[in-house]
Coordinates of C-alpha atoms in Angstrom, one line a residue:
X19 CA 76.9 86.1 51.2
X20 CA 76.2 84.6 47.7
X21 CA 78.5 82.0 46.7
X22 CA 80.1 82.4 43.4
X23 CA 81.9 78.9 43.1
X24 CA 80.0 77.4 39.9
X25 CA 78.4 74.0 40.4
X26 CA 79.2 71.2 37.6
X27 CA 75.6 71.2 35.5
X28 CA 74.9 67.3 34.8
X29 CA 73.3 66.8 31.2
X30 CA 69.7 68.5 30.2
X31 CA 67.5 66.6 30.4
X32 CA 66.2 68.4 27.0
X33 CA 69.3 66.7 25.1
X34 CA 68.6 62.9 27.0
X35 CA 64.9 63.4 25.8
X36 CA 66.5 64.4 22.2
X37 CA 68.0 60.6 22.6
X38 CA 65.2 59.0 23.7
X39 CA 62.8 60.7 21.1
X40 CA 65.5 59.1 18.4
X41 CA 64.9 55.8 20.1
X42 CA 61.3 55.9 20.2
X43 CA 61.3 57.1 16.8
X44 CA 63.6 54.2 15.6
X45 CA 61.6 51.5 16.8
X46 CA 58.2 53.2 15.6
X47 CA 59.4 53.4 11.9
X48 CA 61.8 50.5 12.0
X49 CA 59.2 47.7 13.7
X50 CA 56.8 47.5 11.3
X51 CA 59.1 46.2 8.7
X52 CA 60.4 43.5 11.0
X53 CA 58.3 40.2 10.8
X54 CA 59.0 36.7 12.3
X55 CA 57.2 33.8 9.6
X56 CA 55.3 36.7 8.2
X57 CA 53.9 38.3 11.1
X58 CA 54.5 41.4 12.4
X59 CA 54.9 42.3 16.4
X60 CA 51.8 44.9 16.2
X61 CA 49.4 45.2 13.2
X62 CA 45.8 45.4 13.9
X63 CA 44.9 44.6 9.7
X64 CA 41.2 45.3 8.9
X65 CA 41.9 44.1 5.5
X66 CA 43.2 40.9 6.2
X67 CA 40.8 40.5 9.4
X68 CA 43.6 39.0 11.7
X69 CA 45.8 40.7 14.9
X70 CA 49.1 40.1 15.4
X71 CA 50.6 40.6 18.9
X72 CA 54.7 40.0 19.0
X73 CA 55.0 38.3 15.8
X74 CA 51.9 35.6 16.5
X75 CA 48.9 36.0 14.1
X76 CA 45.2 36.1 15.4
X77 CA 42.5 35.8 14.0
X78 CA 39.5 38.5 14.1
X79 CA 37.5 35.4 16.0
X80 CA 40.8 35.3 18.5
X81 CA 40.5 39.1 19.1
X82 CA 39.3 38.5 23.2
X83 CA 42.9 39.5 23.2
X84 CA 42.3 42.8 22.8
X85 CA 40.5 43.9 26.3
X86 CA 43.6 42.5 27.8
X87 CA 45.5 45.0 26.4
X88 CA 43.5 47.8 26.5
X89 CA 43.3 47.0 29.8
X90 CA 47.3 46.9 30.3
X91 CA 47.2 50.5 28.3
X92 CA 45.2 51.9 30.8
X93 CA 46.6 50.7 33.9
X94 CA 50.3 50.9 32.4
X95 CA 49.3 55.3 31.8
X96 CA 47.6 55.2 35.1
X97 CA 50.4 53.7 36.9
X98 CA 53.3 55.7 34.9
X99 CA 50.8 59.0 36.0
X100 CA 50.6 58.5 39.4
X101 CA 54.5 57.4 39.2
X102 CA 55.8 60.4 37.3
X103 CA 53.1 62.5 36.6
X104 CA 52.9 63.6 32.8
X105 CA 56.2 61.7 32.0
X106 CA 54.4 60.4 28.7
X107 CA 53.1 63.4 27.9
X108 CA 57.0 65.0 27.7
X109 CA 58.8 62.2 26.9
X110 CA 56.8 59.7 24.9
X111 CA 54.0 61.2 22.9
X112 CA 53.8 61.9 19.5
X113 CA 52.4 65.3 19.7
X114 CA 55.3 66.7 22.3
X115 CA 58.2 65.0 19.8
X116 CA 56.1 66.3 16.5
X117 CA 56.3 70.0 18.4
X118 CA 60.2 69.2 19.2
X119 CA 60.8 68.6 16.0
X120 CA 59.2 71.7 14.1
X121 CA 59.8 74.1 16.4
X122 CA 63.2 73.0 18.3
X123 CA 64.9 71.8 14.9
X124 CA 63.2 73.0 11.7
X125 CA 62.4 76.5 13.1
X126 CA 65.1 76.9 15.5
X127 CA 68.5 75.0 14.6
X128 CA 67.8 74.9 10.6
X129 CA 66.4 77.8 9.8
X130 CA 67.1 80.1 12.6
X131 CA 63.5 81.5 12.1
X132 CA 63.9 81.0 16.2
X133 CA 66.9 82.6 18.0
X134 CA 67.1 80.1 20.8
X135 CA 65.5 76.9 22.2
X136 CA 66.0 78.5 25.6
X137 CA 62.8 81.2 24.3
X138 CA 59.7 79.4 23.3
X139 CA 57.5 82.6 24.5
X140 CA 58.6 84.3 21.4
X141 CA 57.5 83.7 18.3
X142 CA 59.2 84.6 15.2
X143 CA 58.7 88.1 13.8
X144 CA 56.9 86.9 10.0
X145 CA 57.1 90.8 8.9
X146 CA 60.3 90.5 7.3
X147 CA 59.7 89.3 3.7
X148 CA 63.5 86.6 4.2
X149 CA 60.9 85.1 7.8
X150 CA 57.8 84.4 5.4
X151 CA 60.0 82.7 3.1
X152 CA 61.7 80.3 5.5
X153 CA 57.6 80.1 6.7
X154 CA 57.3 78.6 3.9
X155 CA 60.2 76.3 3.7
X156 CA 59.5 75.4 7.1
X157 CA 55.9 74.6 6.3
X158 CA 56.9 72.0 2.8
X159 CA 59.4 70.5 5.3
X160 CA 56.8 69.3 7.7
X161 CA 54.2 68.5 5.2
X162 CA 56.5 65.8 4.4
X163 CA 57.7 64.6 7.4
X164 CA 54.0 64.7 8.3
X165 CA 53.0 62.3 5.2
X166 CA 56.3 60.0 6.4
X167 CA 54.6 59.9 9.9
X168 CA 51.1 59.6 8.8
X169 CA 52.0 56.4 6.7
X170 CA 54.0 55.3 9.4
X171 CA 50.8 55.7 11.8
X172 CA 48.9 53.4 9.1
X173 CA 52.0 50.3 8.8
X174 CA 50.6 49.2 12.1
X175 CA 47.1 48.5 10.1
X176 CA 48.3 48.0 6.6
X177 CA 51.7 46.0 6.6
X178 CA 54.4 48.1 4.7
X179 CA 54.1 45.2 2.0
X180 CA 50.7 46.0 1.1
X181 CA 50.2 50.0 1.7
X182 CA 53.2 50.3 -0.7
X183 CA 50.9 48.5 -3.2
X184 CA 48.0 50.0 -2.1
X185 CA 49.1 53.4 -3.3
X186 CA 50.8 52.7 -6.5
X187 CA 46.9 51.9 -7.0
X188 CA 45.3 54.5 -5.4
X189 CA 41.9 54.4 -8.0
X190 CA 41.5 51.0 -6.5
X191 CA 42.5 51.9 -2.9
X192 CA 40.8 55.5 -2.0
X193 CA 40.0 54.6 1.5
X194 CA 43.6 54.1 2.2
X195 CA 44.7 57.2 0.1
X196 CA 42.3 58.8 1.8
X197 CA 42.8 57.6 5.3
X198 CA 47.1 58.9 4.5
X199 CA 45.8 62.4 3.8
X200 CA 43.7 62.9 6.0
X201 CA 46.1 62.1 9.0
X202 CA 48.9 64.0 7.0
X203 CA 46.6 66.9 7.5
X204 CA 45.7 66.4 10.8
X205 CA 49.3 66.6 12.0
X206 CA 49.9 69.7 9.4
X207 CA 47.2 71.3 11.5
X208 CA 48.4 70.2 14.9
X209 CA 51.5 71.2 14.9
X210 CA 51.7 74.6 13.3
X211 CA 48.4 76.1 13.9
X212 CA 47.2 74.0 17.3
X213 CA 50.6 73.5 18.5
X214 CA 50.9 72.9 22.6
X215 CA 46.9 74.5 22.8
X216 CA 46.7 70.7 21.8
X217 CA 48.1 69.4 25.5
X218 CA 46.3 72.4 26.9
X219 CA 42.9 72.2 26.0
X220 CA 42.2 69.0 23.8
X221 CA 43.9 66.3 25.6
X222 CA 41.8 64.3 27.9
X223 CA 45.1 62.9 29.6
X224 CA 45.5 66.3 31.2
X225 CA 42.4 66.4 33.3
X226 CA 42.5 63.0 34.8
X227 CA 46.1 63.7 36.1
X228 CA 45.4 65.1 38.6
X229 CA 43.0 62.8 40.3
X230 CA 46.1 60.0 40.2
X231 CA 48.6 62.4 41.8
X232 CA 49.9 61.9 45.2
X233 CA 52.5 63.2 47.3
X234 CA 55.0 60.8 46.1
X235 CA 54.3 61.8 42.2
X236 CA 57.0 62.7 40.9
X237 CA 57.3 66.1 38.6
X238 CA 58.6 69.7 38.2
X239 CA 58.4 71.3 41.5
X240 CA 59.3 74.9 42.5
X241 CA 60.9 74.6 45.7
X242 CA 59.4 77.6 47.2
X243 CA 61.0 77.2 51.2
X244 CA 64.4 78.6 49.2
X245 CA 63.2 80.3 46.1
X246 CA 60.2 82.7 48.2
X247 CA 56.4 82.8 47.3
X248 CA 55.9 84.5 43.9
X249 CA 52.1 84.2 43.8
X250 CA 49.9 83.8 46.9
X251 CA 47.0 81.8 47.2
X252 CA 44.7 83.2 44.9
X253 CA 47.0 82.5 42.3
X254 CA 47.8 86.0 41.9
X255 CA 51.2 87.0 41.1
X256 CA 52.9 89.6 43.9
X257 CA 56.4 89.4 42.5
X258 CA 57.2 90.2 39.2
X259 CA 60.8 90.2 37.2
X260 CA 61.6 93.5 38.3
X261 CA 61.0 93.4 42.2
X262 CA 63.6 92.5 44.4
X263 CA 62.8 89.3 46.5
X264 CA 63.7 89.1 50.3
X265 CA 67.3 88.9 50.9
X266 CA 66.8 85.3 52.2
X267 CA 65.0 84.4 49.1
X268 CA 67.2 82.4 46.6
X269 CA 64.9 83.0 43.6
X270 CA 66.6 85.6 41.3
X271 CA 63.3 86.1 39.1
X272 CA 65.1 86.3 35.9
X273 CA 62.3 84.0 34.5
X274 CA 64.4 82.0 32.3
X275 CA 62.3 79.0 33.8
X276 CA 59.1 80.6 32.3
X277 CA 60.3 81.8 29.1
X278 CA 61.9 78.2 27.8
X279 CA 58.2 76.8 28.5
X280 CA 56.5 75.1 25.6
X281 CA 53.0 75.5 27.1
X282 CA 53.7 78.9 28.7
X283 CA 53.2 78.7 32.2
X284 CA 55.1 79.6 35.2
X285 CA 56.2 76.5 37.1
X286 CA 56.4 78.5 40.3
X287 CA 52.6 78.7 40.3
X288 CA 52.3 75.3 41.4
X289 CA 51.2 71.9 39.7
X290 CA 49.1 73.0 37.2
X291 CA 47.1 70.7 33.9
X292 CA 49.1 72.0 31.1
X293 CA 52.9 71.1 32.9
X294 CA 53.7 68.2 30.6
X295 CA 56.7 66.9 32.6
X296 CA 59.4 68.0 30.0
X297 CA 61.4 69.5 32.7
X298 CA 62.8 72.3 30.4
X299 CA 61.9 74.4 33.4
X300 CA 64.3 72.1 35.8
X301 CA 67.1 72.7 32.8
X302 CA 67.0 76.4 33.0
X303 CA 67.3 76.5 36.6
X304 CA 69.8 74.4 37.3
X305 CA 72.1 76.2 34.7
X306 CA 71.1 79.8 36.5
X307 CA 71.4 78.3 40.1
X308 CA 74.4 76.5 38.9
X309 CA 76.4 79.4 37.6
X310 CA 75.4 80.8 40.9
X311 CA 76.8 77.7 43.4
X312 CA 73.3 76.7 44.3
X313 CA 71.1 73.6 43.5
X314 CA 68.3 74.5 41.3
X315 CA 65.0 75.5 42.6
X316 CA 63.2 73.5 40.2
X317 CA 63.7 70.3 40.4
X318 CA 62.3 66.5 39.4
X319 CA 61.0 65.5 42.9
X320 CA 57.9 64.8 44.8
X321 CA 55.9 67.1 46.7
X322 CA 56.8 65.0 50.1
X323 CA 60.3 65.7 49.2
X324 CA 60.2 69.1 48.1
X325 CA 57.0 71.3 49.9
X326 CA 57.0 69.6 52.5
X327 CA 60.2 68.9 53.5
X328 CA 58.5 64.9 54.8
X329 CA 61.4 63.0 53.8
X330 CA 62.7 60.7 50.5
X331 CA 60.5 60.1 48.0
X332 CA 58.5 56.8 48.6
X333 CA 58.7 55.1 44.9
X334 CA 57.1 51.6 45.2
X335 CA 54.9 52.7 47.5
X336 CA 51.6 50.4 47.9
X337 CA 50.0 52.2 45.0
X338 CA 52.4 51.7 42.7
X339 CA 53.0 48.2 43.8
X340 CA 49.4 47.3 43.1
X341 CA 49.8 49.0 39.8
X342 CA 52.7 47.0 39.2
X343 CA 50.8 43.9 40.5
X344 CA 47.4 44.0 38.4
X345 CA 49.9 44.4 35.6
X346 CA 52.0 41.5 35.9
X347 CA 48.4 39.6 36.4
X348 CA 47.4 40.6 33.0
X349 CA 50.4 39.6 31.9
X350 CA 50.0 36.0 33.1
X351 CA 46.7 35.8 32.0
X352 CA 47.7 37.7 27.9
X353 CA 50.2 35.1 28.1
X354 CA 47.8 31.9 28.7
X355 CA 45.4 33.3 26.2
X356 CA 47.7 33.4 24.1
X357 CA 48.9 30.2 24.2
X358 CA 45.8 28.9 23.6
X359 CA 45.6 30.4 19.9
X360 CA 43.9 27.8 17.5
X361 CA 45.6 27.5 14.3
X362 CA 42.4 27.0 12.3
X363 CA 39.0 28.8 13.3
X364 CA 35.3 26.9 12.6
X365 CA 32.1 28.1 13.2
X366 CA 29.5 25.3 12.9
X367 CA 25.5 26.7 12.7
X368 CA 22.7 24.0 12.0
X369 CA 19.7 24.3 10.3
X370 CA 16.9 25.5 11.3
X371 CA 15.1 21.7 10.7
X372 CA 15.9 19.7 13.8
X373 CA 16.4 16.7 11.6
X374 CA 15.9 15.2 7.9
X375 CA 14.5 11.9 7.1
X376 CA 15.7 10.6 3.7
X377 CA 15.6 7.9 1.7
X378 CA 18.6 6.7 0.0
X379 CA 19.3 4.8 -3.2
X380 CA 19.5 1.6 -1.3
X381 CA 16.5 2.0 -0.4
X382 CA 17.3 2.3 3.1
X383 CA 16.1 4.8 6.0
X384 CA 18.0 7.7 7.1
X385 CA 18.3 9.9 9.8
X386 CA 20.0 13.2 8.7
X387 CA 21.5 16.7 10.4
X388 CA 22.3 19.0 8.5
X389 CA 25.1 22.3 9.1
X390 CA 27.1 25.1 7.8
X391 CA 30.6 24.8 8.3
X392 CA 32.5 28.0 8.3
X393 CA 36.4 27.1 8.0
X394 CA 38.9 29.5 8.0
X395 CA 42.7 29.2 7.5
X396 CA 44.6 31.1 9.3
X397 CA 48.4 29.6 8.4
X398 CA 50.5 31.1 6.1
X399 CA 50.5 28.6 3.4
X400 CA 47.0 27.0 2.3
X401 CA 46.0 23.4 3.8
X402 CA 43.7 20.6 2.8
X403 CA 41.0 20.3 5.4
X404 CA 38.5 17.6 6.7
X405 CA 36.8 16.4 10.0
X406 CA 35.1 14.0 12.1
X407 CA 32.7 12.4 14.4
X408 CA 34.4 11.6 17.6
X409 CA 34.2 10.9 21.3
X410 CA 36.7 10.7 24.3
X411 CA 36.7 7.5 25.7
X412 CA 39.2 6.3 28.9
X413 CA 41.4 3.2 28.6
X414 CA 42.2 0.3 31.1
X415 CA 44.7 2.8 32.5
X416 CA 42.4 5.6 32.5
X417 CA 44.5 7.6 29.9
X418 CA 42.3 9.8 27.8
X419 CA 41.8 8.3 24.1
X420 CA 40.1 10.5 21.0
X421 CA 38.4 7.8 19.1
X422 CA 36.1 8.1 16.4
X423 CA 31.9 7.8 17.1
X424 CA 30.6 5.3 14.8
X425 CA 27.4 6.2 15.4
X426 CA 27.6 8.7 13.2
X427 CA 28.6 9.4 9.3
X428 CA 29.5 12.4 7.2
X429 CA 27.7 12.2 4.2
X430 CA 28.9 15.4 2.5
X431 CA 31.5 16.4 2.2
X432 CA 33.2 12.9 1.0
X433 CA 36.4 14.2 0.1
X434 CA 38.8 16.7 2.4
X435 CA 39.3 20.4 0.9
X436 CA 41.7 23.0 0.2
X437 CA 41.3 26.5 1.7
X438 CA 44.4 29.3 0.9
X439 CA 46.0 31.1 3.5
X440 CA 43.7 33.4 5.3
X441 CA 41.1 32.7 3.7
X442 CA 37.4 31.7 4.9
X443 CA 35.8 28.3 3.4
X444 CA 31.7 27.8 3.5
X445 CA 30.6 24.1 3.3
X446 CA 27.7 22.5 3.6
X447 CA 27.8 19.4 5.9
X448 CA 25.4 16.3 5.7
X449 CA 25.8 13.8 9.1
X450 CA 23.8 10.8 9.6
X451 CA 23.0 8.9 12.4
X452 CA 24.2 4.9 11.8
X453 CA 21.2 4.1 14.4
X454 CA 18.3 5.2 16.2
X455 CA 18.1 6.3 19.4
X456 CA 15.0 7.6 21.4
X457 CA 13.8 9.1 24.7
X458 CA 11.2 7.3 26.8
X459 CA 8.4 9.6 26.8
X460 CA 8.4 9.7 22.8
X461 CA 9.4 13.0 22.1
X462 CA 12.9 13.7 20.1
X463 CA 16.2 13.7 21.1
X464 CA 19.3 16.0 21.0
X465 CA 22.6 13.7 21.7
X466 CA 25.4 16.6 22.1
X467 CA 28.4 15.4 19.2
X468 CA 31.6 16.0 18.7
X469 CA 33.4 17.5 15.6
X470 CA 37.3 17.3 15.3
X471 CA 38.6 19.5 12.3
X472 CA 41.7 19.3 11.1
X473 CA 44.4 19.9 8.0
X474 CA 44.9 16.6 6.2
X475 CA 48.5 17.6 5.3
X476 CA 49.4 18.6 9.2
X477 CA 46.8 16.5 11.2
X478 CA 48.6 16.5 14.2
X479 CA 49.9 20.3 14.5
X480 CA 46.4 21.9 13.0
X481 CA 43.2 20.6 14.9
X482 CA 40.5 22.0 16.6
X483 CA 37.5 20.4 18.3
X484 CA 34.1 22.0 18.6
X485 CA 30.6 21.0 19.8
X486 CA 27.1 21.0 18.1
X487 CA 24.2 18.6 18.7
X488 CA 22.6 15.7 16.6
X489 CA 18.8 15.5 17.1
X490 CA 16.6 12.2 16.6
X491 CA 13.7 12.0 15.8
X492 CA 10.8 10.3 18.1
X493 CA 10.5 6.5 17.6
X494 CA 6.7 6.7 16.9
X495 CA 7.8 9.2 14.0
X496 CA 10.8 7.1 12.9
X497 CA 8.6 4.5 12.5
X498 CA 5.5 5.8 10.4
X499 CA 8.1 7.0 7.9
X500 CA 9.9 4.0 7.6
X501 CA 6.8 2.3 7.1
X502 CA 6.1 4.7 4.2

């Protein structure tokens, strides 16, 4: 006998997603404006060539960075998949909370083009001349939350600071006008023409899901042992709304689980690509079972739990451990990069001519190397720059010293430099050997050297050593020119 004692119905999850899209959408529009010292926790800036990564700026030269979090992306979607299944796709991604918006609020609440949220099988009837006018209302309402998104897409590549400059200029700045639009667009199309065909049949996510799945995966599950088989294994459905199930079946196929869909599929099927994990299905269920006295039939669980009746669901199981571990390791290692960020950046290329011989006003012989220097500050505020010839030598005690190599002599530049803030500095660089030194067999000689560059006006907080070589000339050819 059917019980008719109504369970309590915990929360939808529909209206905890409604809270966590505000969240999510909080932070996306709200972090960009936040900056520590002037940088920003994400903004990968073309324009100003530099990264930065939880308010510490990178250079583009710094950006070995970057695999490590690509890598973290992918393991961090891998792992979440084979954790929850599509839990991104329903409760983190732009293109279900874009849909949520327009078709939940907009169409639905505001404008009532919808009669309920519960029906998302059912479009709204546009013959009636007061439906193509809230069409249209509808449609300027999302053009300009799409514009508001798109240029909150683009704050994580230009800084608020600039794009707002940008397009009070937009002769000037086209690529970035254009860049707005075109994204605006996208999303224009996306959502009201593409809509959830997007998850369906253009996402990528959707057909690697499956491959990560296990029988611990969490998801939306029909629980056919109570509800009863409604297709068989051909996929073909044998009970339809209007038959009468088997007295032991608990399934009451009123389809309220299929009709509050977004992608339109029948849970009860079985895992399928296009379930995105919103668990609207589990929501309807539980408040027909529920009105019923019985726990719904669709429910968040594993297949373990659920099909096959195995036991509790095994969460940090040794997959998801290793998930979790290879994580934390790129962590660690993110971390230690980052540490290791140089506050200046120099390139050093020497010419192509191993060596110069020159004559100076003295009258006197010189060996000379000659380089490009390539500074680049990548402070805030601009610095006076300069650098050296040195070596590391060990005292009595066998502490480390840096001391400067007086074998060598920087003959241009003479004076130190200033470079502004993020800004790259070219220099030509003149260093000549204070002796001679050769190799036995005559030929010349490449002596590896040591440049220390630093800012004059913050020596000991902005330095950076890097390593080129000084080549000699052969003795036999020292000599003939000196004789000259």
């Amino acid at each position: 006998m059917m019980s008719t004692e109504k369970l309590d119905i915990p929360t939808p999850y529909r209206i905890k997603r409604y809270y966590f899209y505000l969240l999510l959408t909080i932070f996306s529009v709200g972090i960009p404006w936040v900056t520590i010292d002037g940088n920003h926790f994400f903004l990968l800036s073309f324009d100003h060539k530099e990264l930065h990564l939880f308010f510490i700026s990178f250079s583009m030269q710094e950006l070995y960075l970057m695999p490590f979090l690509l890598m973290m992306l992918f393991i961090g979607v891998f792992g979440i998949t084979a954790f929850g299944g599509r839990m991104f796709c329903g409760w983190g991604c732009p293109q279900t909370i874009f849909r949520v918006v327009y078709r939940d609020f907009i169409e639905t609440k505001l404008l009532k083009l919808r009669k309920r949220i519960k029906n998302k099988q059912q479009e709204p009837d546009y013959s009636k001349p007061i439906n193509k006018l809230k069409k249209a209302v509808a449609l300027l309402l999302w053009t300009v939350l799409a514009f508001l998104a798109a240029a909150d897409f683009m704050w994580f590549f230009i800084p608020p600071e600039d794009f707002f400059a940008y397009i009070q200029n937009p002769s000037e700045h086209m690529f970035t006008v254009g860049m707005l639009v075109t994204v605006a667009l996208f999303l224009i199309y996306d959502v009201i023409i593409l809509k959830e065909n997007f998850c369906v049949y253009v996402c990528p996510y959707s057909r690697i899901q499956s491959v990560l799945y296990d029988d611990d995966t969490i998801m939306a599950i029909y629980d056919e042992t109570r509800g009863g088989k409604i297709y068989n294994e051909h996929k073909e459905k044998i009970v339809t709304k209007q038959d009468q199930l088997a007295e032991f079946n608990e399934c009451t196929t009123c389809e309220s689980c299929v009709t509050v869909c977004p992608t339109h599929i029948d849970i009860r099927e079985g895992l399928q690509l296009e379930c995105i994990n919103c668990l609207e299905c589990v929501d309807a269920c539980t408040t027909v079972m529920g009105n019923l006295g019985k726990p719904s039939l669709v429910e968040w669980s594993s297949i373990r739990e659920t099909e096959k009746k195995a036991g509790k669901t095994e969460y940090l199981r040794p997959k998801i451990l290793g998930y979790i571990g290879v994580l934390v390791l790129l962590t660690i290692l993110l971390v230690i990069m980052g540490s290791k960020k140089e506050y200046m950046q120099l390139n050093i290329n020497k010419e192509s001519r191993l060596f110069k011989l020159e004559k100076g006003v003295d009258g006197k012989k010189h060996i000379d190397n000659i380089y490009t220097f390539l500074f680049e500050n990548t402070q805030e505020a601009k610095h006076k720059y300069y650098f050296e010839v040195v070596k590391h030598v060990k005292d009595e005690n066998g502490k480390e010293l840096i001391v400067k190599d007086e074998h060598f002599k920087i003959i241009r530049p003479t004076e130190p430099f200033k470079i502004r803030a993020h800004k790259t500095y070219k220099i030509p660089v003149v260093i000549r050997a204070t002796d001679l030194r050769t190799k036995d067999d005559g030929s010349s000689l490449s002596l590896p050297i040591t440049i220390r560059a630093f800012a004059v006006d913050a020596k000991e907080e902005i330095v950076i050593e890097r390593k080129t070589i000084f080549v000699y000339p052969s003795k036999a050819k020292y000599e003939a020119f000196k004789d000259n």
